Amino acid sequence: MKRALITGITGQDGSYLAEFLLGKGYQVHGMVRRSSTENFERIADFKDRVRLHQADLLDQLSLVDLLKEVRPHEAYNLAAQSFVPTSWVQPVLTGEFTALGVTRMLDAIRLVDRRIRFYQASSSEMFGKVRETPQTEETPFHPRSPYGVAKAYGHHITVNYRESYGIFAASGILFNHESPRRGKEFVTRKISHGVAMIKTGRAKELRLGNLDAKRDWGYAGDYVRAMWLMLQQPKPDDFVVATGESHTVREFCEIAFGCAGLDWRKHVRVDRSLFRPAEVNTLCGDASKARRRLGWRPGVGFAELVERMVRADIERLA
């Protein structure tokens, strides 16, 4: 039985990946941070089928001990400070988790067992002020937030350990991917939850920032399949994972409110305080390499994704 270790198992991607790997017959181990309050909501349905261990990306020794205990065949590093606006408020902490945390994990693998296959969750936010559209694996990075900068470091250190120590280390440059399990602080879930609140009479308006920002939005359940496929290849490499379509926040609102029979223009208010200090205006990925080499394609389209999120939030509140 293959053993997999997932950091960030209680997050959106971690929960979908854990479910996917359990379906593949893996023994799944998850890393969780010590906390006075536990949040296992996303993995509640299968928590009894995974093994959870306490460790921390800020503590090198805890990672070494974790790898020695679990002895995984595959390690998926999904843990990070992943909310872009918070990275301006806590840039140093973001760097510790999202950048140096990757180094600590890779170095633990170097020390314990270099045969472990490692996946790093890179991000389209690394492209930032884009040099070309669509973005590919060869597009230069120009990150526009402390989060994007930290992710770029994590990406490059993954390549460095691959080239320096021969570790099977792959990076997935994932464009925005959403689901009903997305945190409510992210704009997509903020919209779907806001629609549900308005539809059920609990709120009257929804305040948002830049409605013209364009993103390549896919379904998280599709994207974790790409992560797994990267670690099944004969050689490690980096892959863009994206739909190839770009939509504005405004379009997301139109479909989301439309699902509930509402006119978004009557409820959405633009709040300038929610704009980023440095905006990433357009992201759109070219996943042709992933299609060609991994045989990966997205299964859920943009409109269906939005509808799934809205329906799930309305059901929760109803």
PDB file of C-alpha atoms in Angstrom:
ATOM      1  CA  MET A   1       0.000   0.000   0.000  1.00  0.00           C
ATOM      2  CA  LYS A   2       1.370   3.394  -1.003  1.00  0.00           C
ATOM      3  CA  ARG A   3       1.705   5.971   1.763  1.00  0.00           C
ATOM      4  CA  ALA A   4       1.110   9.662   1.114  1.00  0.00           C
ATOM      5  CA  LEU A   5       1.722  12.624   3.412  1.00  0.00           C
ATOM      6  CA  ILE A   6      -0.306  15.790   2.897  1.00  0.00           C
ATOM      7  CA  THR A   7       0.582  19.057   4.602  1.00  0.00           C
ATOM      8  CA  GLY A   8      -2.471  21.309   4.743  1.00  0.00           C
ATOM      9  CA  ILE A   9      -4.826  18.312   4.723  1.00  0.00           C
ATOM     10  CA  THR A  10      -7.611  20.298   6.435  1.00  0.00           C
ATOM     11  CA  GLY A  11      -7.654  22.935   3.673  1.00  0.00           C
ATOM     12  CA  GLN A  12      -9.677  22.907   0.474  1.00  0.00           C
ATOM     13  CA  ASP A  13      -7.056  21.198  -1.702  1.00  0.00           C
ATOM     14  CA  GLY A  14      -5.833  18.915   1.065  1.00  0.00           C
ATOM     15  CA  SER A  15      -9.314  17.536   1.706  1.00  0.00           C
ATOM     16  CA  TYR A  16      -9.990  16.851  -1.976  1.00  0.00           C
ATOM     17  CA  LEU A  17      -6.549  15.286  -2.426  1.00  0.00           C
ATOM     18  CA  ALA A  18      -7.012  13.060   0.633  1.00  0.00           C
ATOM     19  CA  GLU A  19     -10.353  11.834  -0.734  1.00  0.00           C
ATOM     20  CA  PHE A  20      -8.810  11.207  -4.146  1.00  0.00           C
ATOM     21  CA  LEU A  21      -5.845   9.248  -2.743  1.00  0.00           C
ATOM     22  CA  LEU A  22      -8.089   7.156  -0.468  1.00  0.00           C
ATOM     23  CA  GLY A  23     -10.024   6.229  -3.593  1.00  0.00           C
ATOM     24  CA  LYS A  24      -6.732   5.116  -5.149  1.00  0.00           C
ATOM     25  CA  GLY A  25      -6.059   2.794  -2.216  1.00  0.00           C
ATOM     26  CA  TYR A  26      -3.413   4.933  -0.506  1.00  0.00           C
ATOM     27  CA  GLN A  27      -2.713   5.051   3.193  1.00  0.00           C
ATOM     28  CA  VAL A  28      -3.156   8.787   3.777  1.00  0.00           C
ATOM     29  CA  HIS A  29      -1.352  10.753   6.487  1.00  0.00           C
ATOM     30  CA  GLY A  30      -2.022  14.414   7.180  1.00  0.00           C
ATOM     31  CA  MET A  31       0.075  17.049   8.922  1.00  0.00           C
ATOM     32  CA  VAL A  32      -1.782  19.436  11.221  1.00  0.00           C
ATOM     33  CA  ARG A  33      -0.523  22.280  13.388  1.00  0.00           C
ATOM     34  CA  ARG A  34      -1.089  22.250  17.127  1.00  0.00           C
ATOM     35  CA  SER A  35      -4.013  24.540  17.867  1.00  0.00           C
ATOM     36  CA  SER A  36      -6.359  25.236  20.769  1.00  0.00           C
ATOM     37  CA  THR A  37      -9.274  24.866  18.346  1.00  0.00           C
ATOM     38  CA  GLU A  38      -9.508  22.141  15.732  1.00  0.00           C
ATOM     39  CA  ASN A  39     -11.129  22.624  12.337  1.00  0.00           C
ATOM     40  CA  PHE A  40     -11.682  19.265  10.675  1.00  0.00           C
ATOM     41  CA  GLU A  41     -14.916  20.240   8.913  1.00  0.00           C
ATOM     42  CA  ARG A  42     -13.594  19.592   5.400  1.00  0.00           C
ATOM     43  CA  ILE A  43     -12.349  16.091   6.234  1.00  0.00           C
ATOM     44  CA  ALA A  44     -15.142  15.130   8.642  1.00  0.00           C
ATOM     45  CA  ASP A  45     -16.670  12.548   6.278  1.00  0.00           C
ATOM     46  CA  PHE A  46     -13.469  10.504   6.058  1.00  0.00           C
ATOM     47  CA  LYS A  47     -11.424  11.599   9.091  1.00  0.00           C
ATOM     48  CA  ASP A  48     -11.507   8.073  10.505  1.00  0.00           C
ATOM     49  CA  ARG A  49      -9.738   6.819   7.357  1.00  0.00           C
ATOM     50  CA  VAL A  50      -6.742   9.187   7.541  1.00  0.00           C
ATOM     51  CA  ARG A  51      -3.972   9.426  10.109  1.00  0.00           C
ATOM     52  CA  LEU A  52      -3.215  12.884  11.462  1.00  0.00           C
ATOM     53  CA  HIS A  53       0.136  13.970  12.908  1.00  0.00           C
ATOM     54  CA  GLN A  54       1.182  17.188  14.617  1.00  0.00           C
ATOM     55  CA  ALA A  55       4.088  19.031  13.006  1.00  0.00           C
ATOM     56  CA  ASP A  56       4.795  22.549  11.757  1.00  0.00           C
ATOM     57  CA  LEU A  57       6.422  24.081   8.681  1.00  0.00           C
ATOM     58  CA  LEU A  58       8.153  26.514  11.053  1.00  0.00           C
ATOM     59  CA  ASP A  59       9.819  23.674  12.970  1.00  0.00           C
ATOM     60  CA  GLN A  60      12.455  21.757  10.997  1.00  0.00           C
ATOM     61  CA  LEU A  61      12.890  18.985  13.565  1.00  0.00           C
ATOM     62  CA  SER A  62       9.169  18.228  13.680  1.00  0.00           C
ATOM     63  CA  LEU A  63       9.224  17.671   9.891  1.00  0.00           C
ATOM     64  CA  VAL A  64      12.220  15.334  10.119  1.00  0.00           C
ATOM     65  CA  ASP A  65      10.504  13.337  12.869  1.00  0.00           C
ATOM     66  CA  LEU A  66       7.269  13.245  10.871  1.00  0.00           C
ATOM     67  CA  LEU A  67       8.968  11.816   7.781  1.00  0.00           C
ATOM     68  CA  LYS A  68      10.779   9.220   9.887  1.00  0.00           C
ATOM     69  CA  GLU A  69       7.471   8.152  11.449  1.00  0.00           C
ATOM     70  CA  VAL A  70       5.335   8.049   8.302  1.00  0.00           C
ATOM     71  CA  ARG A  71       7.980   7.021   5.730  1.00  0.00           C
ATOM     72  CA  PRO A  72       5.794   8.263   2.852  1.00  0.00           C
ATOM     73  CA  HIS A  73       6.289   7.357  -0.780  1.00  0.00           C
ATOM     74  CA  GLU A  74       4.784  10.719  -1.786  1.00  0.00           C
ATOM     75  CA  ALA A  75       4.641  14.067   0.023  1.00  0.00           C
ATOM     76  CA  TYR A  76       2.288  16.844  -1.061  1.00  0.00           C
ATOM     77  CA  ASN A  77       3.126  20.272   0.357  1.00  0.00           C
ATOM     78  CA  LEU A  78      -0.175  22.171   0.319  1.00  0.00           C
ATOM     79  CA  ALA A  79       0.240  24.031   3.624  1.00  0.00           C
ATOM     80  CA  ALA A  80       0.853  27.782   3.383  1.00  0.00           C
ATOM     81  CA  GLN A  81      -0.414  31.188   4.397  1.00  0.00           C
ATOM     82  CA  SER A  82      -2.565  31.207   1.290  1.00  0.00           C
ATOM     83  CA  PHE A  83      -4.757  34.332   1.480  1.00  0.00           C
ATOM     84  CA  VAL A  84      -3.248  37.091  -0.662  1.00  0.00           C
ATOM     85  CA  PRO A  85      -4.627  40.142   1.257  1.00  0.00           C
ATOM     86  CA  THR A  86      -3.249  38.776   4.534  1.00  0.00           C
ATOM     87  CA  SER A  87       0.221  38.635   2.988  1.00  0.00           C
ATOM     88  CA  TRP A  88       0.394  42.448   3.020  1.00  0.00           C
ATOM     89  CA  VAL A  89      -0.642  42.532   6.688  1.00  0.00           C
ATOM     90  CA  GLN A  90       1.705  39.686   7.693  1.00  0.00           C
ATOM     91  CA  PRO A  91       4.448  39.590   5.048  1.00  0.00           C
ATOM     92  CA  VAL A  92       7.133  38.066   7.287  1.00  0.00           C
ATOM     93  CA  LEU A  93       4.868  35.259   8.519  1.00  0.00           C
ATOM     94  CA  THR A  94       3.793  34.609   4.930  1.00  0.00           C
ATOM     95  CA  GLY A  95       7.451  34.262   3.964  1.00  0.00           C
ATOM     96  CA  GLU A  96       8.133  31.875   6.835  1.00  0.00           C
ATOM     97  CA  PHE A  97       5.307  29.493   5.912  1.00  0.00           C
ATOM     98  CA  THR A  98       4.930  29.903   2.174  1.00  0.00           C
ATOM     99  CA  ALA A  99       8.608  30.305   1.226  1.00  0.00           C
ATOM    100  CA  LEU A 100      10.951  28.958   3.909  1.00  0.00           C
ATOM    101  CA  GLY A 101       8.466  26.252   4.875  1.00  0.00           C
ATOM    102  CA  VAL A 102       9.089  24.671   1.472  1.00  0.00           C
ATOM    103  CA  THR A 103      12.849  24.657   2.119  1.00  0.00           C
ATOM    104  CA  ARG A 104      12.371  23.031   5.517  1.00  0.00           C
ATOM    105  CA  MET A 105      10.206  20.312   3.966  1.00  0.00           C
ATOM    106  CA  LEU A 106      12.634  19.647   1.120  1.00  0.00           C
ATOM    107  CA  ASP A 107      15.606  19.584   3.454  1.00  0.00           C
ATOM    108  CA  ALA A 108      13.820  17.121   5.715  1.00  0.00           C
ATOM    109  CA  ILE A 109      13.391  14.857   2.679  1.00  0.00           C
ATOM    110  CA  ARG A 110      17.084  15.290   1.850  1.00  0.00           C
ATOM    111  CA  LEU A 111      18.011  14.217   5.371  1.00  0.00           C
ATOM    112  CA  VAL A 112      15.518  11.365   5.836  1.00  0.00           C
ATOM    113  CA  ASP A 113      14.874   9.738   2.443  1.00  0.00           C
ATOM    114  CA  ARG A 114      15.632  11.227  -0.968  1.00  0.00           C
ATOM    115  CA  ARG A 115      13.412   8.642  -2.653  1.00  0.00           C
ATOM    116  CA  ILE A 116      10.269  10.436  -1.405  1.00  0.00           C
ATOM    117  CA  ARG A 117       8.444  12.051  -4.311  1.00  0.00           C
ATOM    118  CA  PHE A 118       7.610  15.674  -3.490  1.00  0.00           C
ATOM    119  CA  TYR A 119       4.866  17.922  -4.848  1.00  0.00           C
ATOM    120  CA  GLN A 120       5.006  21.686  -4.331  1.00  0.00           C
ATOM    121  CA  ALA A 121       1.849  23.778  -4.671  1.00  0.00           C
ATOM    122  CA  SER A 122       3.036  26.711  -6.768  1.00  0.00           C
ATOM    123  CA  SER A 123       0.621  29.463  -7.809  1.00  0.00           C
ATOM    124  CA  SER A 124      -0.422  31.595 -10.764  1.00  0.00           C
ATOM    125  CA  GLU A 125       0.064  34.593  -8.438  1.00  0.00           C
ATOM    126  CA  MET A 126       3.784  34.211  -9.233  1.00  0.00           C
ATOM    127  CA  PHE A 127       3.076  35.662 -12.702  1.00  0.00           C
ATOM    128  CA  GLY A 128       1.523  38.798 -11.186  1.00  0.00           C
ATOM    129  CA  LYS A 129       2.066  41.620 -13.678  1.00  0.00           C
ATOM    130  CA  VAL A 130       1.929  39.235 -16.594  1.00  0.00           C
ATOM    131  CA  ARG A 131       4.459  39.440 -19.425  1.00  0.00           C
ATOM    132  CA  GLU A 132       2.316  37.425 -21.840  1.00  0.00           C
ATOM    133  CA  THR A 133      -1.129  35.873 -22.120  1.00  0.00           C
ATOM    134  CA  PRO A 134      -1.796  33.013 -21.714  1.00  0.00           C
ATOM    135  CA  GLN A 135       0.889  32.113 -19.186  1.00  0.00           C
ATOM    136  CA  THR A 136       2.963  28.951 -19.625  1.00  0.00           C
ATOM    137  CA  GLU A 137       5.715  27.221 -17.673  1.00  0.00           C
ATOM    138  CA  GLU A 138       8.216  29.477 -19.472  1.00  0.00           C
ATOM    139  CA  THR A 139       6.505  32.820 -18.710  1.00  0.00           C
ATOM    140  CA  PRO A 140       8.711  35.033 -16.461  1.00  0.00           C
ATOM    141  CA  PHE A 141       7.439  35.732 -12.952  1.00  0.00           C
ATOM    142  CA  HIS A 142       6.577  39.236 -11.735  1.00  0.00           C
ATOM    143  CA  PRO A 143       4.709  38.699  -8.441  1.00  0.00           C
ATOM    144  CA  ARG A 144       2.615  41.578  -7.110  1.00  0.00           C
ATOM    145  CA  SER A 145       2.091  40.556  -3.485  1.00  0.00           C
ATOM    146  CA  PRO A 146       4.181  39.158  -0.617  1.00  0.00           C
ATOM    147  CA  TYR A 147       2.258  35.917  -1.168  1.00  0.00           C
ATOM    148  CA  GLY A 148       3.257  35.799  -4.843  1.00  0.00           C
ATOM    149  CA  VAL A 149       6.884  36.547  -3.938  1.00  0.00           C
ATOM    150  CA  ALA A 150       6.886  33.765  -1.326  1.00  0.00           C
ATOM    151  CA  LYS A 151       5.369  31.302  -3.784  1.00  0.00           C
ATOM    152  CA  ALA A 152       8.033  32.204  -6.367  1.00  0.00           C
ATOM    153  CA  TYR A 153      10.724  31.412  -3.796  1.00  0.00           C
ATOM    154  CA  GLY A 154       9.046  28.095  -2.983  1.00  0.00           C
ATOM    155  CA  HIS A 155       8.894  27.259  -6.672  1.00  0.00           C
ATOM    156  CA  HIS A 156      12.551  28.044  -7.331  1.00  0.00           C
ATOM    157  CA  ILE A 157      13.821  26.206  -4.243  1.00  0.00           C
ATOM    158  CA  THR A 158      11.879  23.134  -5.397  1.00  0.00           C
ATOM    159  CA  VAL A 159      13.653  23.275  -8.757  1.00  0.00           C
ATOM    160  CA  ASN A 160      16.956  23.827  -6.939  1.00  0.00           C
ATOM    161  CA  TYR A 161      16.603  20.738  -4.729  1.00  0.00           C
ATOM    162  CA  ARG A 162      15.615  18.705  -7.783  1.00  0.00           C
ATOM    163  CA  GLU A 163      18.735  19.797  -9.618  1.00  0.00           C
ATOM    164  CA  SER A 164      21.093  19.798  -6.611  1.00  0.00           C
ATOM    165  CA  TYR A 165      20.133  16.562  -4.861  1.00  0.00           C
ATOM    166  CA  GLY A 166      18.273  14.515  -7.461  1.00  0.00           C
ATOM    167  CA  ILE A 167      15.043  14.590  -5.442  1.00  0.00           C
ATOM    168  CA  PHE A 168      11.872  13.856  -7.393  1.00  0.00           C
ATOM    169  CA  ALA A 169      10.405  17.328  -6.806  1.00  0.00           C
ATOM    170  CA  ALA A 170       7.590  18.599  -9.023  1.00  0.00           C
ATOM    171  CA  SER A 171       5.768  21.933  -8.969  1.00  0.00           C
ATOM    172  CA  GLY A 172       2.195  22.446 -10.048  1.00  0.00           C
ATOM    173  CA  ILE A 173       1.634  26.053 -11.107  1.00  0.00           C
ATOM    174  CA  LEU A 174      -2.050  26.013 -10.268  1.00  0.00           C
ATOM    175  CA  PHE A 175      -4.330  28.789 -11.409  1.00  0.00           C
ATOM    176  CA  ASN A 176      -7.326  29.745  -9.256  1.00  0.00           C
ATOM    177  CA  HIS A 177      -9.355  26.687  -8.276  1.00  0.00           C
ATOM    178  CA  GLU A 178     -12.514  26.848  -6.227  1.00  0.00           C
ATOM    179  CA  SER A 179     -15.191  24.671  -4.666  1.00  0.00           C
ATOM    180  CA  PRO A 180     -17.902  24.667  -1.995  1.00  0.00           C
ATOM    181  CA  ARG A 181     -15.026  23.955   0.458  1.00  0.00           C
ATOM    182  CA  ARG A 182     -13.274  27.244  -0.311  1.00  0.00           C
ATOM    183  CA  GLY A 183     -12.686  29.536   2.679  1.00  0.00           C
ATOM    184  CA  LYS A 184     -15.183  32.374   3.028  1.00  0.00           C
ATOM    185  CA  GLU A 185     -12.428  35.002   2.875  1.00  0.00           C
ATOM    186  CA  PHE A 186     -11.728  34.186  -0.797  1.00  0.00           C
ATOM    187  CA  VAL A 187     -13.724  36.286  -3.254  1.00  0.00           C
ATOM    188  CA  THR A 188     -15.450  33.355  -4.986  1.00  0.00           C
ATOM    189  CA  ARG A 189     -16.786  31.849  -1.767  1.00  0.00           C
ATOM    190  CA  LYS A 190     -17.489  35.337  -0.430  1.00  0.00           C
ATOM    191  CA  ILE A 191     -19.779  35.800  -3.431  1.00  0.00           C
ATOM    192  CA  SER A 192     -21.500  32.397  -3.241  1.00  0.00           C
ATOM    193  CA  HIS A 193     -22.042  32.737   0.517  1.00  0.00           C
ATOM    194  CA  GLY A 194     -23.194  36.334   0.061  1.00  0.00           C
ATOM    195  CA  VAL A 195     -25.762  35.210  -2.509  1.00  0.00           C
ATOM    196  CA  ALA A 196     -27.032  32.578  -0.085  1.00  0.00           C
ATOM    197  CA  MET A 197     -27.278  35.139   2.721  1.00  0.00           C
ATOM    198  CA  ILE A 198     -29.293  37.513   0.521  1.00  0.00           C
ATOM    199  CA  LYS A 199     -31.487  34.735  -0.902  1.00  0.00           C
ATOM    200  CA  THR A 200     -32.411  33.516   2.591  1.00  0.00           C
ATOM    201  CA  GLY A 201     -33.101  37.046   3.858  1.00  0.00           C
ATOM    202  CA  ARG A 202     -30.097  37.255   6.153  1.00  0.00           C
ATOM    203  CA  ALA A 203     -28.416  40.129   4.268  1.00  0.00           C
ATOM    204  CA  LYS A 204     -29.246  42.781   1.691  1.00  0.00           C
ATOM    205  CA  GLU A 205     -25.919  43.651   0.089  1.00  0.00           C
ATOM    206  CA  LEU A 206     -22.466  42.263  -0.692  1.00  0.00           C
ATOM    207  CA  ARG A 207     -19.365  44.479  -0.648  1.00  0.00           C
ATOM    208  CA  LEU A 208     -16.588  43.589  -3.093  1.00  0.00           C
ATOM    209  CA  GLY A 209     -13.376  45.107  -4.422  1.00  0.00           C
ATOM    210  CA  ASN A 210     -12.191  45.135  -8.045  1.00  0.00           C
ATOM    211  CA  LEU A 211     -14.954  43.683 -10.223  1.00  0.00           C
ATOM    212  CA  ASP A 212     -12.770  43.902 -13.346  1.00  0.00           C
ATOM    213  CA  ALA A 213     -10.030  41.535 -12.106  1.00  0.00           C
ATOM    214  CA  LYS A 214      -9.879  38.533 -14.449  1.00  0.00           C
ATOM    215  CA  ARG A 215      -8.982  35.026 -13.316  1.00  0.00           C
ATOM    216  CA  ASP A 216      -8.727  31.530 -14.744  1.00  0.00           C
ATOM    217  CA  TRP A 217     -11.093  29.657 -12.414  1.00  0.00           C
ATOM    218  CA  GLY A 218     -11.312  25.864 -12.242  1.00  0.00           C
ATOM    219  CA  TYR A 219     -12.660  23.203  -9.887  1.00  0.00           C
ATOM    220  CA  ALA A 220     -10.390  22.106  -7.026  1.00  0.00           C
ATOM    221  CA  GLY A 221     -11.479  18.472  -7.352  1.00  0.00           C
ATOM    222  CA  ASP A 222     -10.095  18.425 -10.898  1.00  0.00           C
ATOM    223  CA  TYR A 223      -6.814  20.058  -9.900  1.00  0.00           C
ATOM    224  CA  VAL A 224      -5.818  17.562  -7.195  1.00  0.00           C
ATOM    225  CA  ARG A 225      -5.904  14.860  -9.869  1.00  0.00           C
ATOM    226  CA  ALA A 226      -3.199  16.809 -11.712  1.00  0.00           C
ATOM    227  CA  MET A 227      -1.083  16.893  -8.537  1.00  0.00           C
ATOM    228  CA  TRP A 228      -1.179  13.112  -8.298  1.00  0.00           C
ATOM    229  CA  LEU A 229      -0.431  12.648 -11.987  1.00  0.00           C
ATOM    230  CA  MET A 230       2.732  14.753 -11.654  1.00  0.00           C
ATOM    231  CA  LEU A 231       4.162  12.325  -9.095  1.00  0.00           C
ATOM    232  CA  GLN A 232       3.424   9.294 -11.291  1.00  0.00           C
ATOM    233  CA  GLN A 233       5.717  10.436 -14.107  1.00  0.00           C
ATOM    234  CA  PRO A 234       9.139   8.895 -14.835  1.00  0.00           C
ATOM    235  CA  LYS A 235      10.838  12.278 -14.300  1.00  0.00           C
ATOM    236  CA  PRO A 236       9.893  15.324 -12.184  1.00  0.00           C
ATOM    237  CA  ASP A 237       8.871  18.536 -13.925  1.00  0.00           C
ATOM    238  CA  ASP A 238       6.760  21.682 -13.542  1.00  0.00           C
ATOM    239  CA  PHE A 239       3.264  22.000 -14.988  1.00  0.00           C
ATOM    240  CA  VAL A 240       0.721  24.799 -15.419  1.00  0.00           C
ATOM    241  CA  VAL A 241      -2.742  23.590 -14.393  1.00  0.00           C
ATOM    242  CA  ALA A 242      -5.528  25.818 -15.722  1.00  0.00           C
ATOM    243  CA  THR A 243      -8.709  25.896 -17.808  1.00  0.00           C
ATOM    244  CA  GLY A 244      -7.459  28.352 -20.427  1.00  0.00           C
ATOM    245  CA  GLU A 245     -10.494  30.585 -19.857  1.00  0.00           C
ATOM    246  CA  SER A 246     -10.485  33.951 -18.109  1.00  0.00           C
ATOM    247  CA  HIS A 247     -13.505  35.555 -16.418  1.00  0.00           C
ATOM    248  CA  THR A 248     -14.033  38.728 -14.411  1.00  0.00           C
ATOM    249  CA  VAL A 249     -15.311  38.945 -10.849  1.00  0.00           C
ATOM    250  CA  ARG A 250     -18.296  40.725 -12.391  1.00  0.00           C
ATOM    251  CA  GLU A 251     -19.076  37.653 -14.524  1.00  0.00           C
ATOM    252  CA  PHE A 252     -18.821  35.460 -11.435  1.00  0.00           C
ATOM    253  CA  CYS A 253     -21.382  37.723  -9.726  1.00  0.00           C
ATOM    254  CA  GLU A 254     -23.755  37.633 -12.689  1.00  0.00           C
ATOM    255  CA  ILE A 255     -23.871  33.833 -12.759  1.00  0.00           C
ATOM    256  CA  ALA A 256     -23.927  33.421  -8.962  1.00  0.00           C
ATOM    257  CA  PHE A 257     -26.806  35.832  -8.368  1.00  0.00           C
ATOM    258  CA  GLY A 258     -28.584  34.509 -11.457  1.00  0.00           C
ATOM    259  CA  CYS A 259     -28.545  30.996  -9.941  1.00  0.00           C
ATOM    260  CA  ALA A 260     -30.624  32.336  -7.082  1.00  0.00           C
ATOM    261  CA  GLY A 261     -32.943  34.366  -9.320  1.00  0.00           C
ATOM    262  CA  LEU A 262     -31.401  37.661  -8.180  1.00  0.00           C
ATOM    263  CA  ASP A 263     -30.057  40.720 -10.038  1.00  0.00           C
ATOM    264  CA  TRP A 264     -26.473  41.232  -8.833  1.00  0.00           C
ATOM    265  CA  ARG A 265     -26.593  44.965  -9.647  1.00  0.00           C
ATOM    266  CA  LYS A 266     -29.181  45.502  -6.919  1.00  0.00           C
ATOM    267  CA  HIS A 267     -27.030  43.953  -4.201  1.00  0.00           C
ATOM    268  CA  VAL A 268     -23.296  44.329  -4.987  1.00  0.00           C
ATOM    269  CA  ARG A 269     -21.479  47.430  -3.716  1.00  0.00           C
ATOM    270  CA  VAL A 270     -17.893  48.251  -4.712  1.00  0.00           C
ATOM    271  CA  ASP A 271     -15.724  49.002  -1.672  1.00  0.00           C
ATOM    272  CA  ARG A 272     -12.414  50.724  -2.507  1.00  0.00           C
ATOM    273  CA  SER A 273     -10.890  49.555   0.778  1.00  0.00           C
ATOM    274  CA  LEU A 274     -11.003  45.987  -0.584  1.00  0.00           C
ATOM    275  CA  PHE A 275      -8.738  46.782  -3.555  1.00  0.00           C
ATOM    276  CA  ARG A 276      -5.203  45.347  -3.407  1.00  0.00           C
ATOM    277  CA  PRO A 277      -2.205  47.691  -3.021  1.00  0.00           C
ATOM    278  CA  ALA A 278      -0.829  46.213  -6.261  1.00  0.00           C
ATOM    279  CA  GLU A 279      -3.444  44.520  -8.422  1.00  0.00           C
ATOM    280  CA  VAL A 280      -3.039  41.424 -10.576  1.00  0.00           C
ATOM    281  CA  ASN A 281      -5.385  42.326 -13.402  1.00  0.00           C
ATOM    282  CA  THR A 282      -5.445  39.252 -15.653  1.00  0.00           C
ATOM    283  CA  LEU A 283      -4.457  35.616 -15.241  1.00  0.00           C
ATOM    284  CA  CYS A 284      -5.071  32.947 -17.867  1.00  0.00           C
ATOM    285  CA  GLY A 285      -3.120  29.705 -18.075  1.00  0.00           C
ATOM    286  CA  ASP A 286      -2.022  27.480 -20.945  1.00  0.00           C
ATOM    287  CA  ALA A 287      -2.146  23.883 -19.677  1.00  0.00           C
ATOM    288  CA  SER A 288      -1.207  22.274 -22.996  1.00  0.00           C
ATOM    289  CA  LYS A 289       1.898  20.673 -21.443  1.00  0.00           C
ATOM    290  CA  ALA A 290      -0.262  19.043 -18.730  1.00  0.00           C
ATOM    291  CA  ARG A 291      -2.696  17.827 -21.385  1.00  0.00           C
ATOM    292  CA  ARG A 292       0.098  16.412 -23.503  1.00  0.00           C
ATOM    293  CA  ARG A 293       2.310  14.863 -20.821  1.00  0.00           C
ATOM    294  CA  LEU A 294      -0.154  14.036 -18.020  1.00  0.00           C
ATOM    295  CA  GLY A 295      -3.308  13.440 -20.022  1.00  0.00           C
ATOM    296  CA  TRP A 296      -5.049  15.932 -17.717  1.00  0.00           C
ATOM    297  CA  ARG A 297      -8.072  18.032 -18.617  1.00  0.00           C
ATOM    298  CA  PRO A 298     -10.509  19.977 -16.430  1.00  0.00           C
ATOM    299  CA  GLY A 299     -13.906  18.352 -16.049  1.00  0.00           C
ATOM    300  CA  VAL A 300     -16.030  21.130 -14.500  1.00  0.00           C
ATOM    301  CA  GLY A 301     -16.690  24.322 -16.471  1.00  0.00           C
ATOM    302  CA  PHE A 302     -16.888  27.861 -15.107  1.00  0.00           C
ATOM    303  CA  ALA A 303     -20.684  28.212 -14.992  1.00  0.00           C
ATOM    304  CA  GLU A 304     -21.133  24.773 -13.412  1.00  0.00           C
ATOM    305  CA  LEU A 305     -18.490  25.587 -10.779  1.00  0.00           C
ATOM    306  CA  VAL A 306     -20.269  28.806  -9.778  1.00  0.00           C
ATOM    307  CA  GLU A 307     -23.642  27.053  -9.640  1.00  0.00           C
ATOM    308  CA  ARG A 308     -22.253  24.246  -7.448  1.00  0.00           C
ATOM    309  CA  MET A 309     -20.872  26.765  -4.968  1.00  0.00           C
ATOM    310  CA  VAL A 310     -24.077  28.789  -4.782  1.00  0.00           C
ATOM    311  CA  ARG A 311     -26.296  25.720  -4.415  1.00  0.00           C
ATOM    312  CA  ALA A 312     -24.080  24.331  -1.652  1.00  0.00           C
ATOM    313  CA  ASP A 313     -24.152  27.602   0.314  1.00  0.00           C
ATOM    314  CA  ILE A 314     -27.915  27.988  -0.028  1.00  0.00           C
ATOM    315  CA  GLU A 315     -28.382  24.395   1.198  1.00  0.00           C
ATOM    316  CA  ARG A 316     -26.112  25.052   4.179  1.00  0.00           C
ATOM    317  CA  LEU A 317     -28.144  28.070   5.264  1.00  0.00           C
ATOM    318  CA  ALA A 318     -31.526  26.540   4.452  1.00  0.00           C
TER     319      ALA A 318
END
